[in-house]
Short mmCIF file of C-alpha atoms in Angstrom, two decimals:
data_model
loop_
_atom_site.label_atom_id
_atom_site.label_comp_id
_atom_site.label_asym_id
_atom_site.label_seq_id
_atom_site.Cartn_x
_atom_site.Cartn_y
_atom_site.Cartn_z
CA MET A 1 -24.11 -35.21 -1.90
CA LYS A 2 -24.12 -34.79 -5.66
CA LYS A 3 -26.18 -32.29 -7.64
CA LEU A 4 -26.92 -32.60 -11.35
CA TYR A 5 -27.77 -29.42 -13.29
CA PHE A 6 -29.58 -29.87 -16.61
CA ASN A 7 -32.13 -28.39 -19.05
CA GLY A 8 -30.37 -25.07 -19.37
CA GLU A 9 -27.68 -23.33 -21.33
CA PHE A 10 -24.15 -23.83 -20.06
CA LEU A 11 -21.55 -21.15 -20.71
CA PRO A 12 -18.25 -22.63 -19.48
CA MET A 13 -15.99 -19.75 -20.68
CA THR A 14 -13.37 -22.28 -21.78
CA GLY A 15 -13.60 -21.08 -25.38
CA GLU A 16 -16.06 -19.23 -27.55
CA GLY A 17 -18.74 -21.68 -28.66
CA ASP A 18 -17.96 -24.26 -25.96
CA THR A 19 -20.93 -25.77 -24.13
CA PHE A 20 -22.35 -29.06 -22.79
CA GLU A 21 -25.68 -30.55 -21.71
CA ALA A 22 -25.23 -31.16 -17.99
CA LEU A 23 -22.97 -30.54 -15.02
CA VAL A 24 -22.49 -32.48 -11.80
CA VAL A 25 -21.29 -31.03 -8.50
CA GLU A 26 -19.87 -33.14 -5.69
CA ASP A 27 -18.69 -31.73 -2.35
CA GLY A 28 -18.60 -28.19 -3.71
CA ILE A 29 -16.46 -29.12 -6.72
CA ILE A 30 -17.39 -29.56 -10.39
CA ALA A 31 -17.15 -33.32 -10.85
CA PHE A 32 -18.49 -33.79 -14.39
CA THR A 33 -19.46 -31.85 -17.52
CA GLY A 34 -20.81 -33.43 -20.67
CA SER A 35 -23.91 -35.08 -22.10
CA LEU A 36 -27.04 -35.50 -20.00
CA ASP A 37 -27.05 -39.26 -20.36
CA GLU A 38 -23.44 -39.54 -19.21
CA ALA A 39 -24.09 -37.07 -16.39
CA ARG A 40 -27.00 -39.17 -15.10
CA ALA A 41 -24.92 -42.31 -15.25
CA PHE A 42 -22.12 -40.57 -13.38
CA ALA A 43 -24.35 -38.88 -10.81
CA GLY A 44 -26.41 -41.87 -9.74
CA ASP A 45 -29.03 -40.74 -7.22
CA ALA A 46 -27.87 -37.11 -7.22
CA GLU A 47 -30.30 -34.27 -6.58
CA GLN A 48 -31.47 -33.17 -10.04
CA ILE A 49 -31.78 -29.43 -10.60
CA ASP A 50 -33.79 -28.34 -13.65
CA LEU A 51 -32.52 -24.97 -14.86
CA GLU A 52 -35.73 -24.50 -16.88
CA GLY A 53 -33.86 -22.90 -19.76
CA ALA A 54 -31.75 -20.50 -17.67
CA CYS A 55 -28.03 -20.07 -18.28
CA LEU A 56 -25.41 -21.38 -15.85
CA MET A 57 -21.98 -19.75 -16.10
CA PRO A 58 -19.00 -19.25 -13.77
CA GLY A 59 -19.54 -17.03 -10.74
CA LEU A 60 -18.51 -13.49 -11.61
CA ILE A 61 -15.29 -12.19 -10.10
CA ASP A 62 -14.98 -8.62 -8.87
CA PRO A 63 -11.33 -7.57 -9.34
CA HIS A 64 -11.54 -4.28 -7.45
CA SER A 65 -14.04 -2.79 -5.03
CA HIS A 66 -14.52 -1.89 -1.38
CA ILE A 67 -17.09 -4.23 0.17
CA SER A 68 -16.85 -2.31 3.45
CA GLY A 69 -18.29 0.68 1.58
CA SER A 70 -21.24 -1.28 0.22
CA ASN A 71 -23.03 -0.53 3.49
CA GLN A 72 -23.81 2.86 1.98
CA TYR A 73 -26.52 1.19 -0.10
CA VAL A 74 -28.18 0.24 3.16
CA VAL A 75 -27.37 3.07 5.59
CA ALA A 76 -27.18 6.29 3.54
CA ALA A 77 -29.34 8.51 1.36
CA GLN A 78 -28.83 7.74 -2.34
CA LEU A 79 -27.97 10.96 -4.17
CA GLU A 80 -26.94 9.67 -7.61
CA ASN A 81 -30.14 10.91 -9.24
CA CYS A 82 -30.15 14.34 -7.59
CA LYS A 83 -30.00 17.19 -10.10
CA SER A 84 -29.70 20.18 -7.76
CA PHE A 85 -28.70 21.27 -4.28
CA ASP A 86 -32.38 21.39 -3.34
CA GLU A 87 -32.86 17.75 -4.35
CA ILE A 88 -29.82 16.76 -2.25
CA ILE A 89 -31.28 18.61 0.74
CA ASP A 90 -34.67 16.94 0.26
CA ALA A 91 -33.12 13.48 -0.01
CA LEU A 92 -31.07 13.98 3.14
CA ASN A 93 -34.04 15.33 5.09
CA GLU A 94 -36.21 12.41 4.02
CA PHE A 95 -33.49 9.93 4.98
CA ALA A 96 -32.96 11.57 8.40
CA GLU A 97 -36.68 11.60 9.15
CA ARG A 98 -37.23 8.00 8.01
CA ASN A 99 -34.36 6.76 10.16
CA ASN A 100 -35.04 9.04 13.13
CA ILE A 101 -31.44 10.28 13.20
CA GLY A 102 -30.51 12.27 16.31
CA GLU A 103 -27.61 14.47 17.41
CA ASP A 104 -25.52 11.48 18.52
CA SER A 105 -25.52 10.05 15.00
CA VAL A 106 -24.85 11.37 11.48
CA ILE A 107 -26.88 12.08 8.36
CA MET A 108 -25.10 10.52 5.38
CA GLY A 109 -25.64 10.76 1.64
CA VAL A 110 -23.68 9.08 -1.13
CA GLY A 111 -23.23 9.34 -4.88
CA TYR A 112 -23.69 13.05 -5.68
CA ASP A 113 -21.93 14.29 -8.82
CA GLN A 114 -21.40 17.99 -9.34
CA ASN A 115 -21.31 17.39 -13.09
CA SER A 116 -24.99 16.39 -12.94
CA LEU A 117 -26.14 19.31 -10.78
CA VAL A 118 -27.73 22.41 -12.29
CA GLU A 119 -25.38 24.49 -10.14
CA GLY A 120 -22.42 22.83 -11.89
CA ARG A 121 -20.32 22.78 -8.71
CA HIS A 122 -19.84 20.94 -5.44
CA PRO A 123 -22.15 21.80 -2.53
CA ASN A 124 -20.49 23.31 0.55
CA ARG A 125 -21.13 23.32 4.28
CA HIS A 126 -23.70 26.10 3.96
CA VAL A 127 -25.82 23.95 1.66
CA LEU A 128 -25.69 21.03 4.10
CA ASP A 129 -26.42 23.35 7.03
CA GLN A 130 -29.91 23.62 5.52
CA VAL A 131 -30.36 19.96 6.54
CA SER A 132 -29.07 20.46 10.09
CA ILE A 133 -26.75 22.64 12.13
CA GLU A 134 -26.93 20.37 15.20
CA ILE A 135 -26.43 16.93 13.60
CA PRO A 136 -23.29 16.15 11.56
CA VAL A 137 -24.09 15.85 7.85
CA MET A 138 -21.75 14.34 5.27
CA ILE A 139 -22.14 13.52 1.59
CA THR A 140 -19.63 11.66 -0.57
CA HIS A 141 -18.97 12.16 -4.26
CA ALA A 142 -19.79 9.43 -6.78
CA SER A 143 -16.06 8.87 -7.31
CA SER A 144 -15.46 8.45 -3.54
CA HIS A 145 -12.58 10.92 -3.92
CA MET A 146 -14.38 13.90 -2.37
CA LEU A 147 -16.81 14.61 0.43
CA VAL A 148 -18.64 17.60 1.84
CA ALA A 149 -19.30 18.16 5.55
CA ASN A 150 -21.70 20.58 7.20
CA SER A 151 -20.53 23.19 9.69
CA LYS A 152 -21.17 20.92 12.69
CA LEU A 153 -19.00 18.16 11.22
CA VAL A 154 -16.29 20.64 10.24
CA GLU A 155 -16.27 21.82 13.86
CA LEU A 156 -16.14 18.28 15.30
CA THR A 157 -13.29 17.36 12.95
CA GLY A 158 -11.31 20.38 14.15
CA LEU A 159 -10.84 21.95 10.73
CA THR A 160 -9.99 25.64 11.00
CA ALA A 161 -8.44 28.39 8.92
CA GLU A 162 -5.08 27.28 10.32
CA THR A 163 -5.50 23.64 9.16
CA PRO A 164 -3.07 23.06 6.28
CA ASP A 165 -3.91 21.00 3.22
CA PRO A 166 -2.58 17.45 3.67
CA GLU A 167 -0.09 15.99 1.23
CA GLY A 168 -1.94 14.77 -1.83
CA GLY A 169 -5.24 16.32 -0.71
CA ARG A 170 -7.06 19.61 -0.39
CA TYR A 171 -9.64 21.41 1.75
CA GLY A 172 -12.07 23.77 0.09
CA ARG A 173 -11.93 27.34 1.38
CA GLU A 174 -14.36 30.25 1.70
CA ASP A 175 -13.92 33.46 -0.30
CA ASP A 176 -11.34 34.62 2.25
CA GLY A 177 -9.08 31.81 1.05
CA VAL A 178 -8.58 30.23 4.48
CA THR A 179 -11.88 29.33 6.22
CA PRO A 180 -12.86 25.68 5.47
CA ASP A 181 -16.04 25.46 3.38
CA GLY A 182 -16.66 21.76 4.12
CA TYR A 183 -15.26 20.34 0.86
CA CYS A 184 -12.54 17.68 1.31
CA GLU A 185 -10.61 16.23 -1.62
CA GLU A 186 -8.68 12.93 -1.67
CA PRO A 187 -8.05 10.50 1.23
CA GLY A 188 -5.62 12.66 3.21
CA ALA A 189 -8.29 15.31 3.62
CA MET A 190 -11.20 12.88 3.98
CA TRP A 191 -9.93 10.46 6.63
CA PRO A 192 -10.10 12.96 9.53
CA VAL A 193 -13.79 13.47 8.75
CA PHE A 194 -14.42 9.73 8.51
CA GLY A 195 -12.70 9.41 11.90
CA ILE A 196 -15.50 11.48 13.42
CA VAL A 197 -18.32 9.92 11.41
CA GLN A 198 -17.59 6.22 11.83
CA PRO A 199 -17.94 6.01 15.66
CA ARG A 200 -21.35 7.67 15.32
CA GLN A 201 -22.61 4.98 12.96
CA LYS A 202 -23.99 2.51 15.45
CA PHE A 203 -24.62 -0.57 13.33
CA ASP A 204 -24.99 -4.22 14.14
CA MET A 205 -22.22 -5.20 11.74
CA ASP A 206 -22.89 -8.93 12.06
CA LYS A 207 -26.34 -8.31 10.57
CA LEU A 208 -25.21 -5.60 8.18
CA ILE A 209 -22.51 -7.74 6.53
CA LEU A 210 -25.22 -10.08 5.24
CA ASP A 211 -26.95 -7.21 3.45
CA MET A 212 -23.59 -5.88 2.22
CA GLN A 213 -22.80 -9.22 0.59
CA ASP A 214 -26.20 -9.27 -1.09
CA VAL A 215 -25.21 -6.09 -2.95
CA TYR A 216 -22.70 -8.31 -4.78
CA LEU A 217 -24.56 -11.60 -4.78
CA GLU A 218 -27.61 -10.15 -6.54
CA HIS A 219 -25.25 -9.46 -9.45
CA GLY A 220 -23.88 -13.01 -9.60
CA ILE A 221 -20.54 -12.21 -7.95
CA THR A 222 -18.95 -14.96 -5.88
CA THR A 223 -15.53 -13.35 -5.21
CA CYS A 224 -15.13 -9.71 -4.21
CA GLN A 225 -12.55 -7.38 -2.72
CA GLU A 226 -11.83 -5.10 0.22
CA GLY A 227 -9.56 -2.94 -1.89
CA ALA A 228 -8.10 -0.40 0.57
CA THR A 229 -8.08 -2.14 3.92
CA THR A 230 -7.60 -0.24 7.16
CA ALA A 231 -6.68 -1.91 10.44
CA ASP A 232 -10.29 -1.67 11.62
CA HIS A 233 -11.55 -3.27 8.42
CA ALA A 234 -8.99 -6.08 8.66
CA ASP A 235 -10.10 -6.89 12.20
CA MET A 236 -13.75 -6.64 11.20
CA PHE A 237 -13.52 -9.04 8.26
CA ALA A 238 -11.31 -11.44 10.20
CA GLY A 239 -14.07 -11.46 12.80
CA PHE A 240 -16.75 -12.11 10.19
CA ALA A 241 -14.69 -15.01 8.84
CA LYS A 242 -14.24 -16.57 12.27
CA LYS A 243 -17.98 -16.30 12.93
CA GLY A 244 -18.85 -17.91 9.59
CA LEU A 245 -20.68 -14.82 8.34
CA LEU A 246 -19.01 -14.61 4.92
CA LYS A 247 -20.95 -16.37 2.18
CA MET A 248 -18.63 -15.30 -0.64
CA ASP A 249 -14.84 -15.05 -0.95
CA VAL A 250 -13.40 -11.68 0.13
CA VAL A 251 -9.81 -10.72 -0.77
CA SER A 252 -8.26 -7.93 1.32
CA TYR A 253 -5.50 -5.44 0.41
CA PRO A 254 -4.04 -3.46 3.35
CA MET A 255 -3.31 0.04 2.13
CA PHE A 256 -0.42 2.44 2.04
CA GLY A 257 -0.39 4.78 5.04
CA GLU A 258 -1.52 2.06 7.44
CA ASP A 259 0.63 -0.22 9.59
CA VAL A 260 0.35 -3.02 7.05
CA ASP A 261 2.91 -5.22 8.82
CA GLY A 262 1.02 -4.98 12.09
CA MET A 263 -2.32 -5.51 10.37
CA ILE A 264 -1.18 -8.71 8.70
CA ALA A 265 0.72 -10.00 11.74
CA LYS A 266 -2.36 -9.53 13.94
CA ASN A 267 -4.43 -11.60 11.52
CA ALA A 268 -1.70 -13.97 10.36
CA GLU A 269 -4.03 -16.92 9.81
CA PHE A 270 -5.48 -15.07 6.81
CA ASP A 271 -2.08 -14.29 5.26
CA SER A 272 -2.34 -17.09 2.74
CA HIS A 273 -3.32 -17.90 -0.83
CA GLU A 274 -5.97 -20.13 0.73
CA TYR A 275 -9.16 -18.77 2.28
CA THR A 276 -10.07 -19.17 5.92
CA GLY A 277 -13.79 -18.62 6.42
CA HIS A 278 -13.92 -17.12 2.90
CA PHE A 279 -11.36 -14.40 3.76
CA ARG A 280 -7.69 -13.86 2.95
CA PHE A 281 -5.11 -11.14 2.38
CA GLY A 282 -4.26 -10.84 -1.30
CA GLY A 283 -1.53 -8.20 -1.23
CA LEU A 284 -1.03 -4.48 -0.66
CA LYS A 285 -2.67 -1.35 -2.07
CA MET A 286 -1.49 2.18 -2.84
CA PHE A 287 -2.76 5.32 -4.57
CA PHE A 288 -0.97 7.43 -7.17
CA ASP A 289 -3.63 10.06 -8.00
CA GLY A 290 -7.29 10.94 -7.86
CA SER A 291 -10.34 11.02 -10.14
CA PRO A 292 -10.63 12.22 -13.76
CA GLN A 293 -14.22 13.41 -13.37
CA GLY A 294 -13.14 15.24 -10.23
CA ARG A 295 -10.16 16.72 -12.13
CA THR A 296 -7.68 15.26 -9.65
CA ALA A 297 -6.30 12.47 -11.87
CA TRP A 298 -2.66 13.18 -12.73
CA MET A 299 -2.24 13.77 -16.46
CA THR A 300 0.77 14.31 -18.71
CA GLU A 301 -1.17 16.91 -20.72
CA PRO A 302 -3.35 19.66 -19.21
CA TYR A 303 -7.06 19.52 -18.57
CA ALA A 304 -9.35 21.88 -20.45
CA LEU A 305 -9.22 25.29 -18.81
CA GLY A 306 -11.01 25.37 -15.46
CA ASP A 307 -10.89 27.02 -12.06
CA GLU A 308 -7.39 25.63 -11.47
CA GLY A 309 -5.88 27.85 -14.18
CA GLU A 310 -4.01 27.24 -17.42
CA GLY A 311 -1.73 24.21 -17.68
CA TYR A 312 -3.37 22.29 -14.82
CA CYS A 313 -2.59 18.55 -15.03
CA GLY A 314 -3.95 17.31 -11.72
CA TYR A 315 -1.42 15.93 -9.27
CA GLY A 316 0.20 12.82 -7.86
CA THR A 317 -0.33 11.71 -4.28
CA VAL A 318 2.94 9.91 -3.45
CA SER A 319 6.64 10.58 -4.01
CA ASP A 320 8.85 8.20 -5.98
CA GLU A 321 10.80 7.41 -2.81
CA ASP A 322 7.74 6.53 -0.74
CA ALA A 323 6.29 4.54 -3.64
CA TYR A 324 9.55 2.62 -4.09
CA ASN A 325 9.78 1.76 -0.39
CA PHE A 326 6.20 0.48 -0.30
CA MET A 327 6.69 -1.48 -3.50
CA ARG A 328 9.80 -3.11 -2.06
CA LYS A 329 7.74 -4.07 1.01
CA ALA A 330 5.24 -5.75 -1.31
CA ILE A 331 7.67 -7.43 -3.68
CA ASP A 332 10.16 -8.52 -1.03
CA GLY A 333 7.28 -9.95 1.00
CA ASN A 334 5.96 -11.77 -2.09
CA TYR A 335 2.73 -9.74 -2.10
CA GLN A 336 0.75 -8.66 -5.14
CA LEU A 337 0.53 -4.86 -5.40
CA LEU A 338 -2.62 -3.02 -6.46
CA ALA A 339 -2.19 0.64 -7.39
CA HIS A 340 -4.86 3.22 -8.12
CA THR A 341 -3.87 5.11 -11.30
CA ASN A 342 -6.46 7.07 -13.27
CA GLY A 343 -4.21 9.55 -15.08
CA ASP A 344 -1.51 8.61 -17.56
CA ALA A 345 1.13 10.51 -15.57
CA ALA A 346 0.23 8.38 -12.54
CA ALA A 347 0.51 5.27 -14.71
CA ASP A 348 3.96 6.42 -15.86
CA GLN A 349 5.07 6.74 -12.24
CA TYR A 350 3.71 3.31 -11.30
CA LEU A 351 5.40 1.56 -14.21
CA ARG A 352 8.70 3.39 -13.74
CA VAL A 353 9.01 2.85 -10.01
CA TYR A 354 7.68 -0.73 -10.01
CA LYS A 355 10.26 -1.78 -12.61
CA ARG A 356 13.03 -0.37 -10.42
CA ALA A 357 11.69 -1.99 -7.26
CA LEU A 358 11.25 -5.31 -9.06
CA ALA A 359 14.81 -5.23 -10.38
CA ASP A 360 16.22 -4.40 -6.92
CA SER A 361 14.21 -6.99 -4.97
CA PRO A 362 16.03 -10.17 -3.86
CA ASN A 363 12.77 -12.16 -3.85
CA PRO A 364 13.42 -15.24 -6.06
CA GLU A 365 9.67 -15.56 -6.73
CA LYS A 366 9.19 -11.91 -7.73
CA ALA A 367 8.61 -12.60 -11.44
CA LYS A 368 5.49 -14.63 -10.57
CA LEU A 369 3.76 -11.67 -8.92
CA ARG A 370 0.94 -10.07 -10.89
CA PRO A 371 0.87 -6.37 -10.01
CA VAL A 372 -2.40 -4.66 -10.88
CA MET A 373 -2.99 -1.22 -12.36
CA VAL A 374 -6.40 -0.15 -11.06
CA HIS A 375 -8.77 1.99 -13.18
CA CYS A 376 -6.54 2.70 -16.23
CA GLN A 377 -8.92 5.43 -17.41
CA THR A 378 -6.38 7.22 -19.58
CA ALA A 379 -3.69 4.54 -19.94
CA ARG A 380 -1.86 4.91 -23.25
CA ARG A 381 -1.04 2.17 -25.75
CA ASP A 382 2.69 2.43 -24.96
CA GLN A 383 1.88 1.87 -21.28
CA TYR A 384 -0.09 -1.29 -22.03
CA GLU A 385 2.88 -2.44 -24.13
CA GLN A 386 5.12 -2.25 -21.06
CA MET A 387 2.87 -4.35 -18.83
CA PRO A 388 3.60 -7.89 -20.14
CA GLU A 389 7.29 -7.69 -19.20
CA ILE A 390 6.36 -7.28 -15.52
CA ASN A 391 3.25 -9.53 -15.60
CA MET A 392 1.01 -6.55 -14.83
CA VAL A 393 -2.78 -6.91 -15.03
CA PRO A 394 -4.90 -3.86 -15.94
CA THR A 395 -8.27 -3.77 -14.19
CA ILE A 396 -10.30 -1.24 -16.15
CA PHE A 397 -13.20 0.83 -14.86
CA ALA A 398 -15.12 0.35 -18.11
CA SER A 399 -18.36 1.71 -16.67
CA HIS A 400 -16.83 5.19 -16.87
CA ILE A 401 -17.76 5.04 -20.57
CA TRP A 402 -21.45 5.43 -19.78
CA TYR A 403 -21.41 7.26 -16.48
CA TRP A 404 -18.63 9.83 -16.90
CA ALA A 405 -17.19 9.88 -20.42
CA ASP A 406 -19.24 12.98 -21.24
CA VAL A 407 -17.27 14.69 -18.48
CA HIS A 408 -14.01 13.20 -19.79
CA LEU A 409 -14.75 14.69 -23.22
CA LYS A 410 -15.25 18.05 -21.55
CA ASN A 411 -12.13 17.73 -19.39
CA PHE A 412 -9.76 16.19 -21.95
CA GLY A 413 -11.12 17.05 -25.37
CA LYS A 414 -12.40 14.71 -28.09
CA GLU A 415 -9.21 12.74 -28.81
CA ARG A 416 -8.22 11.87 -25.23
CA GLY A 417 -11.76 11.75 -23.87
CA SER A 418 -12.98 9.43 -26.62
CA ARG A 419 -10.24 6.90 -25.81
CA VAL A 420 -11.24 6.42 -22.16
CA SER A 421 -11.15 2.77 -21.00
CA ALA A 422 -9.14 1.54 -23.99
CA VAL A 423 -9.83 -2.18 -23.56
CA ARG A 424 -9.02 -3.20 -27.14
CA ASP A 425 -5.48 -1.89 -26.78
CA ALA A 426 -5.03 -3.91 -23.59
CA ILE A 427 -6.19 -7.14 -25.24
CA ASP A 428 -4.17 -6.53 -28.39
CA CYS A 429 -1.06 -6.07 -26.24
CA GLY A 430 -1.48 -9.63 -24.98
CA LEU A 431 -2.88 -8.65 -21.60
CA ARG A 432 -5.74 -10.21 -19.66
CA PRO A 433 -7.75 -7.17 -18.52
CA THR A 434 -10.49 -7.32 -15.92
CA PHE A 435 -13.49 -5.05 -15.33
CA HIS A 436 -14.58 -3.54 -12.02
CA THR A 437 -17.15 -1.03 -10.79
CA ASP A 438 -15.22 0.18 -7.73
CA CYS A 439 -18.28 -0.47 -5.57
CA PRO A 440 -19.56 1.54 -3.76
CA VAL A 441 -18.76 4.09 -6.50
CA LEU A 442 -21.27 2.12 -8.59
CA ARG A 443 -23.33 -0.93 -7.81
CA PRO A 444 -21.32 -4.01 -8.85
CA ASN A 445 -23.14 -4.75 -12.10
CA LEU A 446 -20.38 -6.39 -14.14
CA PHE A 447 -22.70 -7.20 -17.04
CA GLU A 448 -23.22 -3.46 -17.40
CA ALA A 449 -19.43 -3.01 -17.46
CA VAL A 450 -19.25 -5.47 -20.37
CA TRP A 451 -22.04 -3.59 -22.14
CA CYS A 452 -20.12 -0.35 -21.72
CA ALA A 453 -16.94 -1.79 -23.21
CA VAL A 454 -18.82 -3.32 -26.16
CA LYS A 455 -21.00 -0.29 -27.00
CA ARG A 456 -18.71 2.60 -25.98
CA VAL A 457 -21.60 5.06 -25.85
CA THR A 458 -21.89 7.81 -23.25
CA LYS A 459 -24.93 8.77 -21.20
CA GLY A 460 -25.22 11.81 -23.47
CA GLY A 461 -25.40 9.59 -26.54
CA VAL A 462 -21.87 10.23 -27.84
CA GLN A 463 -20.14 7.37 -29.65
CA LEU A 464 -16.59 7.06 -28.34
CA ASP A 465 -13.57 5.73 -30.24
CA GLU A 466 -14.94 2.60 -31.93
CA SER A 467 -11.46 1.15 -32.49
CA GLN A 468 -11.47 0.31 -28.76
CA LYS A 469 -14.64 -1.79 -28.92
CA ILE A 470 -14.51 -5.45 -27.87
CA THR A 471 -16.82 -8.43 -28.33
CA VAL A 472 -19.29 -9.64 -25.71
CA TYR A 473 -17.31 -12.83 -25.23
CA GLU A 474 -14.10 -10.87 -24.63
CA GLY A 475 -15.99 -8.80 -22.09
CA LEU A 476 -17.29 -11.89 -20.30
CA GLU A 477 -13.72 -13.18 -20.07
CA CYS A 478 -12.87 -9.95 -18.21
CA ILE A 479 -15.41 -10.72 -15.47
CA THR A 480 -14.77 -14.47 -15.14
CA LYS A 481 -11.54 -16.21 -16.19
CA ASN A 482 -9.42 -13.03 -16.28
CA GLY A 483 -10.58 -12.12 -12.80
CA ALA A 484 -9.50 -15.54 -11.57
CA TYR A 485 -6.13 -15.02 -13.24
CA GLN A 486 -5.68 -11.61 -11.57
CA TYR A 487 -6.14 -13.22 -8.14
CA GLY A 488 -3.90 -16.17 -9.03
CA GLU A 489 -6.90 -18.47 -8.67
CA GLU A 490 -7.28 -19.65 -12.26
CA ASP A 491 -6.75 -23.22 -11.07
CA ARG A 492 -10.03 -23.15 -9.12
CA LYS A 493 -12.25 -20.37 -10.50
CA GLY A 494 -13.28 -18.55 -13.67
CA THR A 495 -14.45 -21.44 -15.90
CA LEU A 496 -16.76 -24.45 -15.65
CA GLU A 497 -14.23 -27.29 -15.65
CA VAL A 498 -13.91 -30.50 -13.69
CA GLY A 499 -11.93 -29.95 -10.50
CA LYS A 500 -12.82 -26.28 -10.09
CA LEU A 501 -15.06 -24.80 -7.41
CA ALA A 502 -18.79 -24.95 -8.08
CA ASP A 503 -19.10 -21.15 -8.07
CA PHE A 504 -21.96 -20.29 -10.43
CA CYS A 505 -24.00 -17.38 -11.69
CA VAL A 506 -27.40 -18.38 -13.08
CA THR A 507 -28.89 -15.82 -15.47
CA GLU A 508 -32.32 -15.64 -17.08
CA HIS A 509 -30.79 -15.75 -20.56
CA ASN A 510 -27.44 -16.58 -22.12
CA PRO A 511 -25.50 -13.27 -22.17
CA LEU A 512 -24.07 -14.18 -25.57
CA LYS A 513 -27.55 -14.49 -27.07
CA VAL A 514 -29.40 -11.44 -25.73
CA ASP A 515 -29.68 -8.17 -27.63
CA ILE A 516 -26.67 -6.07 -26.71
CA ASP A 517 -28.83 -3.36 -25.14
CA ASP A 518 -30.44 -5.95 -22.87
CA LEU A 519 -27.07 -7.17 -21.56
CA ARG A 520 -26.65 -4.42 -18.97
CA ASP A 521 -29.94 -5.40 -17.31
CA LEU A 522 -29.50 -9.17 -17.60
CA LYS A 523 -31.34 -10.70 -14.64
CA VAL A 524 -29.41 -12.90 -12.24
CA LEU A 525 -31.69 -15.63 -10.90
CA GLU A 526 -29.36 -17.38 -8.50
CA THR A 527 -25.81 -17.17 -7.12
CA ILE A 528 -24.14 -20.42 -6.03
CA LYS A 529 -20.93 -20.76 -4.00
CA GLU A 530 -19.23 -24.15 -3.83
CA GLY A 531 -22.45 -25.88 -4.79
CA GLU A 532 -24.70 -24.09 -2.30
CA THR A 533 -27.24 -21.41 -3.19
CA ILE A 534 -26.28 -18.21 -1.35
CA TRP A 535 -28.66 -15.82 -3.10
CA LYS A 536 -31.85 -16.24 -5.10
CA ALA A 537 -34.02 -13.69 -6.86
#
């Protein structure tokens, strides 16, 4: 069955200024683009779809997120707007009452940010004990790099004064310096708590995955990521794929610290560049540091003076030896590697060790791999200059500009803080950067990410380094064709060209023609995957 789209604006992303009058889809593939008369002659008795002036562009491509975490927008209290401990407590109580949460479950909240609280610090277990002392209570930080547990959850997790800090992580302590206060920093400290929480979350995942996908689809995204895959998540998404529950393409990256060989072997049918049931493994994932707003990103120069003392630079989370061994596993196995690096010291380590692993690998196809540096918040110009030689792709968390750059200015000072998310440098170095929102850290609004990179204005109204500004078209490339390139799917996604998948995002207006301050709230009317509508406003 053919479908002919007409009477709208077409934004093919094949070149600035390119457009056409009509587009024809056949069997999920773009079969024709050109004039309306020619399209009608080509399409014959095709179903005719009047766009009524809306804009049809390529489906947006999410280059880094955690779709498994998007359930928090459905099953947890939203704390991003809380301004005090009392407001957090009220939100959690309201959520628990509305959902009738009992002692066999857990009260969860997501998205708090100590930088936005009047107390100016993280809550602790005593704050959360005001919600409940019988039911486990857990809240996660907006960066997803910290959480806080109440006393009941601390007890169930088995954290005591004798529990040591894990490598690359930290437990908060009471005034005595040893008793856990409920604060857990970085994955090594957080996973034991999640291990208690997750079995208590009794969800019908087959139903929940549909709502989780809608978190992306309502923003026009047709390809997304499970960017730090555990064995449980791999099995879960393989199951969704086999049941036909995935409406969009999901690319999975088994993470460092897991049995990645066993995970992939168990689900070998998805170990391919092709999708099976809209799911595939894309490579491997590792972490080099933490969060700049949480002051755990690893920097070459110290943070502004804080509780950590003079000269504090954050810290790395993996040794060179362990990083090298994992990189060899990826490169030798012909897998793309994604690595979380927020601080410039972490970026130095990634570049240094990857170059060595790449040189040592016997893989004859190794030069074709496209390793990805994830976040790049403080990446320096000289680091971007090194990336082309190893075909590295920077995926930049540009939304930090609005949401957290005020904190970066405080933590790093005007010069370093103002340069956060330096997209212009990346483009000028010949790279093809992408933008992500690290969902569930933020909702996956990629148009807002473009707005952030174009405007470079903080929530507090501060204009950041204007030399790093980009154009709207360059920003749209970062969420369409560059995303396809990062995944090695530029032959089938990212632009509206004959032979590519009919993955579309239909917006109320052409993003190139709206006022810049309207871009972040551009309304998506419809999301189409391989010619079929999978979400509609």
